[in-house]
Short mmCIF file of C-alpha atoms in Angstrom, two decimals:
data_model
loop_
_atom_site.label_atom_id
_atom_site.label_comp_id
_atom_site.label_asym_id
_atom_site.label_seq_id
_atom_site.Cartn_x
_atom_site.Cartn_y
_atom_site.Cartn_z
CA UNK A 128 10.85 -19.58 -1.86
CA UNK A 129 7.64 -18.16 -3.27
CA UNK A 130 5.26 -16.31 -0.99
CA UNK A 131 2.85 -14.34 -3.04
CA UNK A 132 0.07 -16.93 -2.88
CA UNK A 133 -2.71 -17.43 -0.34
CA UNK A 134 -5.01 -20.23 0.79
CA UNK A 135 -8.20 -20.56 2.83
CA UNK A 136 -8.05 -21.06 6.55
CA UNK A 137 -9.34 -24.50 7.55
CA UNK A 138 -10.09 -25.32 11.16
CA UNK A 139 -6.93 -25.78 13.20
CA UNK A 140 -6.61 -29.43 14.19
CA UNK A 141 -3.69 -28.82 16.55
CA UNK A 142 -3.69 -28.62 20.35
CA UNK A 143 -4.81 -25.54 22.23
CA UNK A 144 -1.97 -23.09 22.78
CA UNK A 145 -1.44 -20.88 25.80
CA UNK A 146 -0.43 -17.42 24.58
CA UNK A 147 0.69 -14.53 26.76
CA UNK A 148 0.13 -10.85 26.06
CA UNK A 149 3.71 -10.85 24.80
CA UNK A 150 2.51 -13.21 22.06
CA UNK A 151 4.77 -16.07 23.13
CA UNK A 152 3.18 -19.44 22.49
CA UNK A 153 3.90 -22.49 24.61
CA UNK A 154 3.03 -26.10 23.98
CA UNK A 155 2.56 -29.06 26.27
CA UNK A 156 5.83 -30.51 24.94
CA UNK A 157 8.10 -27.48 24.91
CA UNK A 158 8.70 -23.85 25.79
CA UNK A 159 8.09 -20.63 23.95
CA UNK A 160 11.23 -20.97 21.83
CA UNK A 161 10.56 -24.29 20.10
CA UNK A 162 10.13 -23.95 16.32
CA UNK A 163 6.53 -25.10 16.61
CA UNK A 164 5.70 -22.52 19.30
CA UNK A 165 7.37 -19.76 17.31
CA UNK A 166 5.35 -20.74 14.25
CA UNK A 167 2.18 -20.65 16.35
CA UNK A 168 3.13 -17.16 17.55
CA UNK A 169 3.70 -15.98 13.95
CA UNK A 170 0.44 -17.51 12.79
CA UNK A 171 -1.51 -15.61 15.45
CA UNK A 172 0.30 -12.40 14.50
CA UNK A 173 -0.49 -12.84 10.81
CA UNK A 174 -4.15 -13.58 11.44
CA UNK A 175 -4.47 -10.55 13.70
CA UNK A 176 -2.97 -8.23 11.11
CA UNK A 177 -5.06 -9.57 8.25
CA UNK A 178 -8.29 -11.23 9.43
CA UNK A 179 -9.51 -13.93 7.09
CA UNK A 180 -10.98 -12.46 3.92
CA UNK A 181 -14.04 -13.59 2.01
CA UNK A 182 -13.92 -16.38 -0.52
CA UNK A 183 -14.67 -16.48 -4.22
CA UNK A 184 -18.15 -17.91 -4.92
CA UNK A 185 -16.55 -20.34 -7.39
CA UNK A 186 -13.54 -21.26 -5.24
CA UNK A 187 -14.14 -25.00 -5.64
CA UNK A 188 -14.31 -24.62 -9.42
CA UNK A 189 -11.07 -22.62 -9.39
CA UNK A 190 -9.38 -25.37 -7.41
CA UNK A 191 -10.64 -28.09 -9.75
CA UNK A 192 -9.62 -26.11 -12.82
CA UNK A 193 -6.05 -25.41 -11.76
CA UNK A 194 -5.46 -29.04 -10.79
CA UNK A 195 -6.90 -30.26 -14.08
CA UNK A 196 -4.85 -27.75 -16.06
CA UNK A 197 -1.61 -28.61 -14.23
CA UNK A 198 -2.17 -32.35 -14.74
CA UNK A 199 -2.96 -31.85 -18.42
CA UNK A 200 0.22 -29.80 -18.90
CA UNK A 201 2.43 -32.26 -17.04
CA UNK A 202 3.06 -29.99 -14.05
CA UNK A 203 1.58 -32.51 -11.63
CA UNK A 204 1.00 -36.23 -11.51
CA UNK A 205 0.49 -39.20 -9.19
CA UNK A 206 2.34 -38.78 -5.93
CA UNK A 207 2.86 -35.04 -6.44
CA UNK A 208 1.04 -33.31 -3.58
CA UNK A 209 2.34 -29.78 -4.17
CA UNK A 210 -0.84 -28.42 -5.72
CA UNK A 211 -3.08 -30.30 -3.31
CA UNK A 212 -1.15 -29.02 -0.30
CA UNK A 213 -1.09 -25.41 -1.47
CA UNK A 214 -4.70 -25.32 -2.72
CA UNK A 215 -3.84 -22.64 -5.23
CA UNK A 216 -7.33 -22.29 -6.67
CA UNK A 217 -8.82 -21.63 -3.27
CA UNK A 218 -6.00 -19.29 -2.29
CA UNK A 219 -6.57 -17.18 -5.40
CA UNK A 220 -10.27 -17.14 -4.60
CA UNK A 221 -9.46 -15.79 -1.15
CA UNK A 222 -7.31 -13.01 -2.65
CA UNK A 223 -9.69 -12.14 -5.50
CA UNK A 224 -13.18 -12.82 -4.12
CA UNK A 225 -14.87 -10.40 -6.49
CA UNK A 226 -12.90 -11.10 -9.66
CA UNK A 227 -14.55 -12.66 -12.72
CA UNK A 228 -14.01 -16.41 -12.78
CA UNK A 229 -12.04 -16.25 -16.03
CA UNK A 230 -9.57 -13.76 -14.59
CA UNK A 231 -9.13 -15.65 -11.31
CA UNK A 232 -8.62 -18.87 -13.28
CA UNK A 233 -5.73 -17.33 -15.25
CA UNK A 234 -4.12 -16.03 -12.05
CA UNK A 235 -4.40 -19.49 -10.45
CA UNK A 236 -2.84 -21.20 -13.47
CA UNK A 237 0.01 -18.71 -13.67
CA UNK A 238 0.64 -18.98 -9.92
CA UNK A 239 0.64 -22.79 -10.17
CA UNK A 240 3.30 -22.54 -12.86
CA UNK A 241 5.46 -20.30 -10.66
CA UNK A 242 5.10 -22.58 -7.63
CA UNK A 243 6.03 -25.65 -9.66
CA UNK A 244 9.03 -23.90 -11.23
CA UNK A 245 10.10 -22.74 -7.76
CA UNK A 246 9.92 -26.25 -6.32
CA UNK A 247 11.67 -28.05 -9.17
CA UNK A 248 14.03 -25.52 -10.78
CA UNK A 249 14.56 -22.22 -8.97
CA UNK A 250 16.50 -23.53 -5.96
CA UNK A 251 18.75 -25.79 -8.08
CA UNK A 252 21.49 -23.62 -9.57
CA UNK A 253 22.27 -25.90 -12.55
CA UNK A 254 18.63 -26.33 -13.57
CA UNK A 255 17.93 -22.64 -13.13
CA UNK A 256 20.92 -21.67 -15.29
CA UNK A 257 19.75 -24.00 -18.07
CA UNK A 258 16.19 -22.70 -18.00
CA UNK A 259 17.32 -19.07 -17.94
CA UNK A 260 19.48 -19.73 -21.00
CA UNK A 261 16.31 -20.79 -22.84
CA UNK A 262 14.66 -17.49 -21.75
CA UNK A 263 11.17 -18.22 -20.38
CA UNK A 264 10.25 -14.48 -20.40
CA UNK A 265 10.86 -14.36 -24.17
CA UNK A 266 8.73 -17.46 -24.53
CA UNK A 267 5.92 -15.76 -22.61
CA UNK A 268 6.14 -12.76 -24.93
CA UNK A 269 6.31 -14.64 -28.24
CA UNK A 270 4.79 -18.06 -27.59
CA UNK A 271 7.69 -19.71 -29.45
CA UNK A 272 10.25 -22.11 -28.06
CA UNK A 273 13.80 -20.84 -28.56
CA UNK A 274 16.17 -22.91 -30.69
CA UNK A 275 17.52 -25.86 -28.75
CA UNK A 276 15.05 -25.58 -25.89
CA UNK A 277 13.44 -28.85 -24.83
CA UNK A 278 9.67 -29.28 -24.99
CA UNK A 279 9.54 -29.78 -21.23
CA UNK A 280 6.44 -29.35 -19.09
CA UNK A 281 7.50 -25.89 -17.92
CA UNK A 282 7.78 -24.56 -21.45
CA UNK A 283 4.75 -26.27 -22.96
CA UNK A 284 2.56 -25.19 -20.03
CA UNK A 285 3.88 -21.62 -20.31
CA UNK A 286 2.88 -21.61 -23.98
CA UNK A 287 -0.56 -22.93 -23.00
CA UNK A 288 -0.89 -20.21 -20.37
CA UNK A 289 0.11 -17.55 -22.89
CA UNK A 290 -2.54 -18.76 -25.32
CA UNK A 291 -5.17 -18.50 -22.58
CA UNK A 292 -4.04 -14.96 -21.69
CA UNK A 293 -4.18 -13.85 -25.33
CA UNK A 294 -7.62 -15.42 -25.76
CA UNK A 295 -8.82 -13.42 -22.75
CA UNK A 296 -7.66 -10.16 -24.35
CA UNK A 297 -4.46 -9.94 -22.34
CA UNK A 298 -1.89 -9.52 -25.13
CA UNK A 299 -1.11 -6.03 -23.86
CA UNK A 300 -0.17 -7.50 -20.45
CA UNK A 301 2.43 -9.94 -21.81
CA UNK A 302 5.38 -7.50 -21.52
CA UNK A 303 4.46 -6.73 -17.89
CA UNK A 304 4.11 -10.43 -17.04
CA UNK A 305 7.31 -11.32 -18.88
CA UNK A 306 9.20 -8.63 -16.98
CA UNK A 307 7.87 -10.02 -13.70
CA UNK A 308 9.03 -13.49 -14.71
CA UNK A 309 12.45 -12.12 -15.74
CA UNK A 310 12.98 -10.38 -12.42
CA UNK A 311 11.80 -13.48 -10.55
CA UNK A 312 14.35 -15.68 -12.36
CA UNK A 313 17.15 -13.13 -11.98
CA UNK A 314 16.53 -12.81 -8.25
CA UNK A 315 16.45 -16.59 -7.86
CA UNK A 316 19.86 -16.70 -9.55
CA UNK A 317 21.21 -14.03 -7.19
CA UNK A 318 20.18 -16.20 -4.24
CA UNK A 319 22.13 -19.23 -5.52
CA UNK A 320 25.59 -18.19 -4.19
CA UNK A 321 24.14 -17.65 -0.73
CA UNK A 322 22.85 -21.22 -0.73
CA UNK A 323 26.09 -22.65 -2.09
CA UNK A 324 28.18 -20.88 0.56
CA UNK A 325 25.62 -21.32 3.35
CA UNK A 326 26.06 -17.62 4.16
CA UNK A 327 23.01 -15.37 4.50
CA UNK A 328 22.98 -12.08 2.62
CA UNK A 329 22.60 -8.70 4.27
CA UNK A 330 19.06 -7.69 5.12
CA UNK A 331 19.04 -5.02 2.39
CA UNK A 332 20.22 -7.52 -0.24
CA UNK A 333 17.70 -10.08 0.89
CA UNK A 334 14.68 -7.79 0.83
CA UNK A 335 15.62 -6.42 -2.59
CA UNK A 336 15.52 -9.93 -4.08
CA UNK A 337 12.63 -11.24 -1.96
CA UNK A 338 10.19 -8.82 -3.58
CA UNK A 339 10.68 -10.77 -6.81
CA UNK A 340 11.33 -14.31 -5.58
CA UNK A 341 7.92 -14.17 -3.92
CA UNK A 342 6.51 -14.96 -7.37
CA UNK A 343 3.60 -12.56 -6.93
CA UNK A 344 3.62 -11.12 -10.46
CA UNK A 345 0.67 -13.28 -11.68
CA UNK A 346 -1.47 -10.82 -9.70
CA UNK A 347 -1.09 -8.38 -12.59
CA UNK A 348 -3.56 -10.52 -14.51
CA UNK A 349 -6.18 -8.86 -12.30
CA UNK A 350 -5.84 -5.99 -14.81
CA UNK A 351 -8.05 -8.07 -17.14
CA UNK A 352 -11.02 -7.46 -14.86
CA UNK A 353 -13.55 -4.81 -15.95
CA UNK A 354 -12.78 -1.24 -14.92
CA UNK A 355 -9.05 -1.76 -14.33
CA UNK A 356 -6.29 0.44 -15.78
CA UNK A 357 -5.59 -0.48 -19.40
CA UNK A 358 -3.39 0.49 -22.30
CA UNK A 359 0.28 -0.07 -22.98
CA UNK A 360 1.30 1.72 -19.77
CA UNK A 361 -1.52 0.65 -17.46
CA UNK A 362 0.18 1.36 -14.14
CA UNK A 363 1.97 4.33 -12.59
CA UNK A 364 5.13 3.89 -10.55
CA UNK A 365 3.31 4.31 -7.20
CA UNK A 366 0.81 1.59 -8.16
CA UNK A 367 3.57 -0.82 -9.19
CA UNK A 368 5.44 -0.04 -5.96
CA UNK A 369 2.27 -0.84 -4.00
CA UNK A 370 1.96 -4.21 -5.75
CA UNK A 371 5.61 -5.05 -5.05
CA UNK A 372 5.17 -4.17 -1.38
CA UNK A 373 2.22 -6.57 -1.34
CA UNK A 374 4.44 -9.29 -2.83
CA UNK A 375 7.05 -8.71 -0.11
CA UNK A 376 4.46 -8.90 2.67
CA UNK A 377 3.35 -12.30 1.39
CA UNK A 378 6.95 -13.44 1.11
CA UNK A 379 7.74 -12.50 4.71
CA UNK A 380 4.69 -14.43 5.91
CA UNK A 381 5.97 -17.40 3.92
CA UNK A 382 9.39 -17.02 5.58
CA UNK A 383 7.91 -17.10 9.07
CA UNK A 384 5.94 -20.30 8.58
CA UNK A 385 8.57 -21.95 6.39
CA UNK A 386 11.54 -21.20 8.64
CA UNK A 387 11.52 -24.46 10.58
CA UNK A 388 11.72 -26.56 7.41
CA UNK A 389 14.34 -24.32 5.80
CA UNK A 390 16.42 -24.37 8.96
CA UNK A 391 16.46 -28.18 8.90
CA UNK A 392 17.56 -28.08 5.26
CA UNK A 393 20.36 -25.62 6.04
CA UNK A 394 18.86 -22.99 3.73
CA UNK A 395 20.20 -19.53 4.72
CA UNK A 396 17.77 -17.64 2.45
CA UNK A 397 15.06 -16.76 4.95
CA UNK A 398 14.30 -13.51 6.75
CA UNK A 399 14.80 -15.11 10.17
CA UNK A 400 18.23 -16.48 9.30
CA UNK A 401 19.21 -13.18 7.66
CA UNK A 402 18.26 -11.18 10.76
CA UNK A 403 20.08 -13.60 13.05
CA UNK A 404 23.24 -13.27 10.95
CA UNK A 405 23.11 -9.50 10.50
CA UNK A 406 22.42 -8.58 14.11
CA UNK A 407 23.97 -11.51 15.96
CA UNK A 408 20.63 -12.64 17.35
CA UNK A 409 19.73 -16.07 18.73
CA UNK A 410 17.20 -17.77 16.46
CA UNK A 411 14.14 -17.12 18.70
CA UNK A 412 14.97 -13.41 18.93
CA UNK A 413 15.55 -13.25 15.18
CA UNK A 414 12.19 -14.93 14.65
CA UNK A 415 10.40 -12.31 16.72
CA UNK A 416 12.34 -9.59 14.89
CA UNK A 417 11.05 -11.04 11.60
CA UNK A 418 7.50 -10.77 12.93
CA UNK A 419 8.13 -7.08 13.68
CA UNK A 420 9.65 -6.66 10.20
CA UNK A 421 6.52 -8.14 8.65
CA UNK A 422 4.29 -5.86 10.74
CA UNK A 423 6.32 -2.82 9.74
CA UNK A 424 5.86 -3.59 6.06
CA UNK A 425 2.15 -4.21 6.62
CA UNK A 426 1.79 -0.79 8.22
CA UNK A 427 3.77 0.81 5.38
CA UNK A 428 1.35 -0.83 2.97
CA UNK A 429 -1.70 0.44 4.85
CA UNK A 430 -0.30 3.98 4.86
CA UNK A 431 0.52 3.81 1.14
CA UNK A 432 -3.01 2.65 0.32
CA UNK A 433 -4.55 5.43 2.39
CA UNK A 434 -2.36 8.00 0.69
CA UNK A 435 -3.22 6.80 -2.80
CA UNK A 436 -6.94 6.62 -2.13
CA UNK A 437 -6.87 10.15 -0.69
CA UNK A 438 -5.32 11.48 -3.92
CA UNK A 439 -8.06 13.29 -5.83
CA UNK A 440 -6.15 12.89 -9.10
CA UNK A 441 -6.30 9.08 -8.94
CA UNK A 442 -8.61 7.74 -11.64
CA UNK A 443 -11.45 5.36 -10.86
CA UNK A 444 -9.61 2.58 -12.69
CA UNK A 445 -6.48 3.21 -10.59
CA UNK A 446 -8.59 3.11 -7.43
CA UNK A 447 -9.92 -0.25 -8.51
CA UNK A 448 -6.36 -1.51 -8.82
CA UNK A 449 -5.46 -0.24 -5.33
CA UNK A 450 -8.45 -2.10 -3.92
CA UNK A 451 -7.42 -5.21 -5.86
CA UNK A 452 -3.95 -5.10 -4.30
CA UNK A 453 -5.52 -4.54 -0.89
CA UNK A 454 -7.59 -7.67 -1.50
CA UNK A 455 -4.45 -9.60 -2.35
CA UNK A 456 -2.91 -8.62 0.99
CA UNK A 457 -6.15 -9.21 2.90
CA UNK A 458 -6.13 -12.75 1.58
CA UNK A 459 -2.62 -13.23 2.94
CA UNK A 460 -4.07 -14.10 6.35
CA UNK A 461 -4.80 -17.50 4.86
CA UNK A 462 -1.40 -17.88 3.22
CA UNK A 463 -0.04 -19.39 6.41
CA UNK A 464 -2.56 -22.18 6.63
CA UNK A 465 -1.07 -24.74 4.21
CA UNK A 466 2.30 -24.33 5.93
CA UNK A 467 0.69 -24.53 9.36
CA UNK A 468 -1.22 -27.70 8.63
CA UNK A 469 1.79 -29.24 6.90
CA UNK A 470 3.70 -28.50 10.12
CA UNK A 471 1.03 -30.26 12.15
CA UNK A 472 0.91 -33.24 9.80
CA UNK A 473 4.68 -33.76 9.59
CA UNK A 474 5.60 -33.00 13.19
CA UNK A 475 2.85 -34.48 15.39
CA UNK A 476 4.99 -34.07 18.53
CA UNK A 477 4.83 -30.28 17.98
CA UNK A 478 8.64 -30.17 18.16
CA UNK A 479 9.98 -29.09 14.78
CA UNK A 480 13.66 -28.67 15.48
#
């Protein structure tokens, strides 16, 4: 479900693909409409729109830290390859190449928490309802377990994360982060009936929730970096809207590369499935429509950034935040790579359907 995170782009180990000017990929084992070929087409599109960004000089240390932290908090263990596959430390380094190590480390830890919660709780209606009843956003604000809440790994690690944020001078950001977590959990809950019924939502409903289910709100920890907006109201509405558009762009990229797996699982909560349902499109046409949808949002983002940076009333700190969000999106070129290589590893015939 999440899609706000990014990862570095390792060398593609798959076969060479023949691609036409119409961006249709073919493989030696199938035509342009196989799930593998469509994923290859989307990958090329995403990399064209956002060429691979630079990396953080301490990317390896970020990766080692987040894995160590997750293991120490009980979020990962033997046989759990989620963190290894996603390479969260390296993906944060790709999105925040100039951020202080301490800030990037907090973002990576928070993002690891969101990914783990997404994998183990968010798409299971009963587990999600129980966790929401114990109010993780309130826990992030206060650092105290609510009465009756279990001392599970999600809660103890969230308390640990909060302590790290406070120690870094981020107490003022806790309400903003807690609100992001609240909206993430609420949007996950709104998706549950669609999964139970197997019926996709409308496109408008889907996009409204996907902004938040992307799990991109840990990016707000970038506000701890020197020169960023600060105070109890650090961001204006246009800046927050820009960040949320960035989260949606990452989520749509996630949808494109994750569609084959979600289709096999019968999950209707994916932009491709939503477009197919709303407009009566065959799956390959809906897939290409989702690529256009992603491109449209990317161009909206570019225009919004240009408009903000041309505003003479924008403060230097606010400009720094705009550039930070631009860096987050620039790093999204690499977001596809863990999904792409997982596709190669799990479907060596290149047929994914």
